[in-house]
Amino acid sequence: MHEFLAPTPEVADALHEGRAVVALESTVIAHGMPYPQNAETGRALEAIIRAEGAVPATIAVLDGRIRVGLSDDDLERLATGTDVWKLSRRDLPVALATGADGATTVAATMIAAALAGIAVFATGGIGGVHRGAETSFDISADLDELARTSVCVVCAGAKSVLDLPKTLEYLETRGVPVLGYGTGDFPAFYARTSGLPVLRRCDTPVEVARILHAKWRLGLDGGVVLANPIPEADALDAGAMEAVIAQALHDAESRGIAGKAVTPFLLARLKELTEGRSLDANIALIRHNARVAALVAGAYAALA
């Protein structure tokens, strides 16, 4: 293991034995949801992954180490902490060197997962090209990480506050396959469809695993996006959500919110504007992603 990695014994044993392991980010715990739903969701995701026969590895930076798997006390520390950094690629060395507590975004979680040898990662939605990026140049580091780091990211598409067509164009340019799990249409986070096509529809975990195996055995470094639509019973109306998102974006701009603070603000504002329905949908979709990720991890482990 890398000198900065600190896996739990459960995770270390599973990796050594070639068993299925699923990485989980910690930003959803520290910055994506209010307490206590954040802690409850973090525990529920781990339970879902275990129920499908895989080992969960929630990733965070604590006490100068990248923790690959958390204790319950660690999870509670992140869920209730008031000075937890939001870590992307650029922030990891600073947090490790200074001993700061940090919750990992998609990019940082991918880095840690790859260092540990974990091939599959479940999250809510990836970052992407922000609306108005042609003037702001605001593009998530998640996209470049997907182009360079060989981890499959199971998500409900990109966060719907983003510019989805530009996000898909960027991923195509960087050679990142975008697969749909049970769909040929790229999901829009809270909604099941964006009207934008994916590269390939996959209907089984084995099919996804074979694509991962072929890509990486060819030496084609970089990640894969597995876009998994929110369950139909939990989905929100796309048109209604677009109007709410427009209002939240206007509110962010009028308050001068920019950079890393944008996404947490928008998620909190959407919760207010939808009277909690967006939070319920967010929890439902990430739980669904955890289950699919565990199934894909199991299928991939069987091929390795």
Tab-separated table of C-alpha atoms in Angstrom:
chain	number	residue	atom	x	y	z
A	1	MET	CA	0.000	0.000	0.000
A	2	HIS	CA	1.052	3.611	-0.625
A	3	GLU	CA	2.603	5.373	2.373
A	4	PHE	CA	-0.294	7.828	2.672
A	5	LEU	CA	-3.025	5.158	2.485
A	6	ALA	CA	-4.579	3.711	5.630
A	7	PRO	CA	-7.066	0.967	4.692
A	8	THR	CA	-9.143	-0.746	7.321
A	9	PRO	CA	-8.280	-4.414	7.919
A	10	GLU	CA	-11.556	-5.407	6.235
A	11	VAL	CA	-10.712	-3.472	3.066
A	12	ALA	CA	-7.063	-4.576	3.042
A	13	ASP	CA	-8.049	-8.236	3.373
A	14	ALA	CA	-10.647	-7.975	0.591
A	15	LEU	CA	-8.163	-6.345	-1.790
A	16	HIS	CA	-5.458	-8.871	-0.978
A	17	GLU	CA	-7.876	-11.731	-1.676
A	18	GLY	CA	-9.185	-10.191	-4.911
A	19	ARG	CA	-12.727	-9.765	-3.593
A	20	ALA	CA	-15.140	-7.045	-4.719
A	21	VAL	CA	-14.617	-3.639	-3.102
A	22	VAL	CA	-16.614	-0.460	-3.808
A	23	ALA	CA	-15.216	2.994	-3.069
A	24	LEU	CA	-17.520	5.694	-1.702
A	25	GLU	CA	-16.832	9.421	-1.544
A	26	SER	CA	-17.175	11.391	1.676
A	27	THR	CA	-18.169	14.814	0.326
A	28	VAL	CA	-21.782	13.633	0.291
A	29	ILE	CA	-21.422	13.129	4.059
A	30	ALA	CA	-19.556	16.333	4.899
A	31	HIS	CA	-20.992	18.758	2.332
A	32	GLY	CA	-23.803	17.172	0.322
A	33	MET	CA	-26.538	16.652	2.903
A	34	PRO	CA	-27.632	18.043	6.262
A	35	TYR	CA	-27.171	16.152	9.510
A	36	PRO	CA	-28.414	13.536	10.405
A	37	GLN	CA	-29.405	12.454	6.860
A	38	ASN	CA	-25.742	12.587	5.809
A	39	ALA	CA	-24.607	10.135	8.483
A	40	GLU	CA	-27.639	7.899	7.962
A	41	THR	CA	-26.996	7.820	4.210
A	42	GLY	CA	-23.307	7.029	4.664
A	43	ARG	CA	-24.154	4.043	6.860
A	44	ALA	CA	-26.946	2.913	4.534
A	45	LEU	CA	-24.651	2.917	1.493
A	46	GLU	CA	-22.160	0.679	3.248
A	47	ALA	CA	-24.950	-1.693	4.307
A	48	ILE	CA	-26.311	-1.885	0.738
A	49	ILE	CA	-22.877	-2.739	-0.653
A	50	ARG	CA	-22.345	-5.448	1.951
A	51	ALA	CA	-25.793	-6.897	1.217
A	52	GLU	CA	-24.700	-7.390	-2.408
A	53	GLY	CA	-21.566	-9.256	-1.385
A	54	ALA	CA	-18.979	-6.478	-1.738
A	55	VAL	CA	-16.897	-4.571	0.801
A	56	PRO	CA	-17.511	-0.811	1.144
A	57	ALA	CA	-14.569	1.590	1.367
A	58	THR	CA	-15.663	5.117	2.251
A	59	ILE	CA	-12.701	7.400	1.594
A	60	ALA	CA	-11.642	10.544	3.470
A	61	VAL	CA	-8.516	12.291	4.754
A	62	LEU	CA	-8.179	12.183	8.539
A	63	ASP	CA	-5.116	12.707	10.724
A	64	GLY	CA	-2.733	13.050	7.780
A	65	ARG	CA	-3.698	9.795	6.060
A	66	ILE	CA	-6.051	8.811	3.260
A	67	ARG	CA	-8.462	6.532	5.047
A	68	VAL	CA	-9.794	3.765	2.810
A	69	GLY	CA	-12.761	2.582	4.843
A	70	LEU	CA	-14.080	4.415	7.899
A	71	SER	CA	-15.118	3.436	11.386
A	72	ASP	CA	-18.522	4.584	12.617
A	73	ASP	CA	-16.812	7.224	14.753
A	74	ASP	CA	-14.927	8.484	11.690
A	75	LEU	CA	-18.140	8.753	9.731
A	76	GLU	CA	-19.824	10.690	12.546
A	77	ARG	CA	-16.796	12.996	12.741
A	78	LEU	CA	-17.200	13.890	9.075
A	79	ALA	CA	-20.974	14.247	9.330
A	80	THR	CA	-20.821	16.710	12.235
A	81	GLY	CA	-17.509	18.470	11.565
A	82	THR	CA	-17.553	22.233	11.030
A	83	ASP	CA	-14.122	22.575	9.399
A	84	VAL	CA	-13.926	19.664	6.968
A	85	TRP	CA	-12.181	20.560	3.715
A	86	LYS	CA	-13.696	19.665	0.362
A	87	LEU	CA	-10.846	17.850	-1.371
A	88	SER	CA	-10.170	17.572	-5.066
A	89	ARG	CA	-6.864	16.654	-6.775
A	90	ARG	CA	-5.158	19.987	-6.010
A	91	ASP	CA	-6.130	19.891	-2.328
A	92	LEU	CA	-5.006	16.366	-1.371
A	93	PRO	CA	-1.302	17.109	-0.727
A	94	VAL	CA	-2.107	20.226	1.289
A	95	ALA	CA	-4.603	18.402	3.519
A	96	LEU	CA	-2.238	15.470	4.044
A	97	ALA	CA	0.733	17.689	4.868
A	98	THR	CA	-1.178	19.949	7.267
A	99	GLY	CA	-3.280	17.301	9.005
A	100	ALA	CA	-6.591	18.820	7.950
A	101	ASP	CA	-9.784	16.756	7.954
A	102	GLY	CA	-11.001	16.412	4.398
A	103	ALA	CA	-13.932	14.901	2.518
A	104	THR	CA	-13.106	13.603	-0.941
A	105	THR	CA	-14.892	14.681	-4.101
A	106	VAL	CA	-15.241	12.422	-7.135
A	107	ALA	CA	-11.741	13.345	-8.359
A	108	ALA	CA	-9.992	12.783	-5.025
A	109	THR	CA	-11.911	9.583	-4.362
A	110	MET	CA	-10.865	8.240	-7.766
A	111	ILE	CA	-7.220	8.986	-6.982
A	112	ALA	CA	-7.396	7.202	-3.641
A	113	ALA	CA	-9.337	4.265	-5.066
A	114	ALA	CA	-6.794	3.784	-7.859
A	115	LEU	CA	-3.886	3.946	-5.390
A	116	ALA	CA	-5.589	1.268	-3.289
A	117	GLY	CA	-6.462	-0.933	-6.270
A	118	ILE	CA	-10.237	-0.391	-6.162
A	119	ALA	CA	-11.821	-0.467	-9.631
A	120	VAL	CA	-15.415	0.608	-8.921
A	121	PHE	CA	-16.709	3.725	-7.172
A	122	ALA	CA	-20.301	4.771	-6.392
A	123	THR	CA	-21.353	8.391	-6.099
A	124	GLY	CA	-24.434	10.542	-6.655
A	125	GLY	CA	-23.492	12.549	-9.713
A	126	ILE	CA	-20.207	13.580	-11.273
A	127	GLY	CA	-19.133	17.173	-11.644
A	128	GLY	CA	-18.920	18.654	-15.102
A	129	VAL	CA	-19.011	21.761	-17.224
A	130	HIS	CA	-20.913	24.495	-15.395
A	131	ARG	CA	-23.518	26.574	-17.170
A	132	GLY	CA	-21.848	29.695	-18.503
A	133	ALA	CA	-18.428	28.013	-18.557
A	134	GLU	CA	-17.691	29.724	-21.870
A	135	THR	CA	-17.161	32.913	-19.830
A	136	SER	CA	-16.384	31.597	-16.336
A	137	PHE	CA	-14.165	28.645	-17.387
A	138	ASP	CA	-15.747	26.718	-14.494
A	139	ILE	CA	-15.185	23.044	-15.309
A	140	SER	CA	-15.020	20.408	-12.608
A	141	ALA	CA	-11.715	18.633	-12.022
A	142	ASP	CA	-13.774	15.415	-12.025
A	143	LEU	CA	-13.721	15.389	-15.827
A	144	ASP	CA	-9.952	15.464	-16.213
A	145	GLU	CA	-9.678	12.864	-13.453
A	146	LEU	CA	-11.998	10.600	-15.411
A	147	ALA	CA	-9.679	10.995	-18.391
A	148	ARG	CA	-6.561	9.922	-16.466
A	149	THR	CA	-7.559	7.618	-13.566
A	150	SER	CA	-8.708	4.060	-14.206
A	151	VAL	CA	-11.820	3.723	-12.051
A	152	CYS	CA	-15.427	3.037	-13.054
A	153	VAL	CA	-17.704	5.714	-11.593
A	154	VAL	CA	-21.316	4.641	-11.061
A	155	CYS	CA	-23.508	7.739	-10.932
A	156	ALA	CA	-26.907	9.141	-11.873
A	157	GLY	CA	-25.241	11.145	-14.622
A	158	ALA	CA	-23.848	14.605	-13.924
A	159	LYS	CA	-25.468	16.945	-11.446
A	160	SER	CA	-28.396	18.544	-13.242
A	161	VAL	CA	-27.309	22.073	-12.296
A	162	LEU	CA	-24.536	21.635	-14.895
A	163	ASP	CA	-24.453	22.000	-18.669
A	164	LEU	CA	-25.048	18.365	-19.608
A	165	PRO	CA	-24.423	18.608	-23.391
A	166	LYS	CA	-21.069	20.341	-22.829
A	167	THR	CA	-20.159	17.846	-20.108
A	168	LEU	CA	-20.718	14.936	-22.475
A	169	GLU	CA	-18.765	16.696	-25.234
A	170	TYR	CA	-15.846	17.193	-22.859
A	171	LEU	CA	-15.882	13.532	-21.816
A	172	GLU	CA	-15.962	12.452	-25.459
A	173	THR	CA	-12.986	14.672	-26.268
A	174	ARG	CA	-11.016	13.156	-23.378
A	175	GLY	CA	-11.866	9.606	-24.470
A	176	VAL	CA	-14.050	8.661	-21.498
A	177	PRO	CA	-16.694	6.010	-22.322
A	178	VAL	CA	-20.127	6.942	-20.974
A	179	LEU	CA	-22.250	3.815	-20.546
A	180	GLY	CA	-25.910	3.663	-19.564
A	181	TYR	CA	-27.060	1.008	-17.132
A	182	GLY	CA	-30.379	-0.202	-18.483
A	183	THR	CA	-30.751	2.928	-20.580
A	184	GLY	CA	-29.530	4.419	-23.827
A	185	ASP	CA	-30.186	7.925	-22.514
A	186	PHE	CA	-27.934	9.946	-20.215
A	187	PRO	CA	-29.811	10.522	-16.946
A	188	ALA	CA	-30.173	14.010	-15.512
A	189	PHE	CA	-29.602	13.252	-11.830
A	190	TYR	CA	-33.050	13.986	-10.347
A	191	ALA	CA	-34.715	13.017	-13.632
A	192	ARG	CA	-34.291	9.724	-15.494
A	193	THR	CA	-33.595	11.244	-18.877
A	194	SER	CA	-31.807	14.224	-20.393
A	195	GLY	CA	-32.558	13.462	-24.026
A	196	LEU	CA	-28.827	12.949	-24.653
A	197	PRO	CA	-27.482	9.564	-25.797
A	198	VAL	CA	-24.821	7.487	-24.066
A	199	LEU	CA	-22.132	5.572	-25.930
A	200	ARG	CA	-23.557	2.145	-25.092
A	201	ARG	CA	-26.464	0.681	-23.163
A	202	CYS	CA	-25.456	-2.128	-20.781
A	203	ASP	CA	-28.108	-4.328	-19.198
A	204	THR	CA	-25.998	-6.557	-16.938
A	205	PRO	CA	-23.076	-6.105	-14.532
A	206	VAL	CA	-21.113	-8.693	-16.529
A	207	GLU	CA	-21.365	-6.608	-19.704
A	208	VAL	CA	-20.038	-3.566	-17.858
A	209	ALA	CA	-17.232	-5.612	-16.302
A	210	ARG	CA	-16.155	-6.938	-19.702
A	211	ILE	CA	-15.906	-3.404	-21.078
A	212	LEU	CA	-13.800	-2.314	-18.094
A	213	HIS	CA	-11.577	-5.348	-18.493
A	214	ALA	CA	-11.095	-4.763	-22.226
A	215	LYS	CA	-10.349	-1.054	-21.787
A	216	TRP	CA	-7.720	-1.446	-19.110
A	217	ARG	CA	-6.144	-4.585	-20.562
A	218	LEU	CA	-5.602	-2.592	-23.754
A	219	GLY	CA	-3.628	-0.072	-21.731
A	220	LEU	CA	-6.251	2.623	-22.255
A	221	ASP	CA	-5.856	4.443	-18.961
A	222	GLY	CA	-8.714	6.515	-17.629
A	223	GLY	CA	-12.111	6.046	-16.124
A	224	VAL	CA	-15.517	4.945	-17.285
A	225	VAL	CA	-18.820	6.607	-16.421
A	226	LEU	CA	-21.649	4.162	-15.741
A	227	ALA	CA	-24.782	6.306	-15.783
A	228	ASN	CA	-27.511	4.678	-13.711
A	229	PRO	CA	-30.917	6.445	-13.745
A	230	ILE	CA	-32.679	7.259	-10.509
A	231	PRO	CA	-35.446	4.699	-9.797
A	232	GLU	CA	-38.678	5.715	-11.500
A	233	ALA	CA	-40.617	5.898	-8.236
A	234	ASP	CA	-38.149	8.465	-6.866
A	235	ALA	CA	-37.573	10.577	-9.992
A	236	LEU	CA	-38.634	14.223	-10.180
A	237	ASP	CA	-40.206	15.943	-13.173
A	238	ALA	CA	-37.472	17.214	-15.476
A	239	GLY	CA	-39.312	20.361	-16.547
A	240	ALA	CA	-40.238	21.367	-13.016
A	241	MET	CA	-36.689	20.771	-11.801
A	242	GLU	CA	-35.242	22.888	-14.611
A	243	ALA	CA	-37.310	25.854	-13.417
A	244	VAL	CA	-36.172	25.312	-9.830
A	245	ILE	CA	-32.536	24.964	-10.915
A	246	ALA	CA	-32.771	28.235	-12.852
A	247	GLN	CA	-33.990	29.966	-9.703
A	248	ALA	CA	-31.205	28.438	-7.587
A	249	LEU	CA	-28.554	29.464	-10.141
A	250	HIS	CA	-29.926	33.013	-10.160
A	251	ASP	CA	-29.771	33.080	-6.368
A	252	ALA	CA	-26.161	31.879	-6.380
A	253	GLU	CA	-25.127	34.515	-8.899
A	254	SER	CA	-26.929	37.324	-7.062
A	255	ARG	CA	-25.129	36.362	-3.833
A	256	GLY	CA	-21.716	36.201	-5.488
A	257	ILE	CA	-21.220	32.502	-4.766
A	258	ALA	CA	-18.507	30.924	-6.903
A	259	GLY	CA	-15.976	28.085	-7.105
A	260	LYS	CA	-16.240	25.169	-4.704
A	261	ALA	CA	-19.068	26.831	-2.807
A	262	VAL	CA	-21.454	26.704	-5.780
A	263	THR	CA	-22.525	23.057	-5.695
A	264	PRO	CA	-23.174	22.850	-1.908
A	265	PHE	CA	-25.153	26.097	-2.101
A	266	LEU	CA	-27.216	24.886	-5.044
A	267	LEU	CA	-28.005	21.547	-3.386
A	268	ALA	CA	-29.136	23.310	-0.207
A	269	ARG	CA	-31.165	25.861	-2.162
A	270	LEU	CA	-32.839	23.129	-4.247
A	271	LYS	CA	-33.828	21.370	-1.027
A	272	GLU	CA	-35.504	24.576	0.151
A	273	LEU	CA	-37.238	25.271	-3.143
A	274	THR	CA	-38.555	21.699	-3.517
A	275	GLU	CA	-39.518	21.396	0.158
A	276	GLY	CA	-37.140	18.487	0.650
A	277	ARG	CA	-38.051	16.473	-2.448
A	278	SER	CA	-34.633	16.999	-4.057
A	279	LEU	CA	-32.899	15.645	-0.945
A	280	ASP	CA	-35.154	12.577	-0.929
A	281	ALA	CA	-34.336	11.991	-4.602
A	282	ASN	CA	-30.617	12.476	-3.962
A	283	ILE	CA	-30.663	9.837	-1.230
A	284	ALA	CA	-32.654	7.409	-3.401
A	285	LEU	CA	-30.351	7.701	-6.397
A	286	ILE	CA	-27.102	7.283	-4.482
A	287	ARG	CA	-28.477	4.218	-2.717
A	288	HIS	CA	-29.388	2.773	-6.120
A	289	ASN	CA	-25.902	3.571	-7.437
A	290	ALA	CA	-24.292	1.779	-4.486
A	291	ARG	CA	-26.226	-1.386	-5.247
A	292	VAL	CA	-25.319	-1.357	-8.951
A	293	ALA	CA	-21.684	-0.589	-8.136
A	294	ALA	CA	-21.512	-3.619	-5.837
A	295	LEU	CA	-22.889	-5.854	-8.586
A	296	VAL	CA	-20.403	-4.478	-11.133
A	297	ALA	CA	-17.523	-4.833	-8.662
A	298	GLY	CA	-18.467	-8.454	-8.116
A	299	ALA	CA	-18.581	-9.147	-11.847
A	300	TYR	CA	-15.251	-7.397	-12.398
A	301	ALA	CA	-13.567	-9.282	-9.568
A	302	ALA	CA	-14.696	-12.538	-11.169
A	303	LEU	CA	-12.883	-11.566	-14.404
A	304	ALA	CA	-9.649	-10.435	-12.787
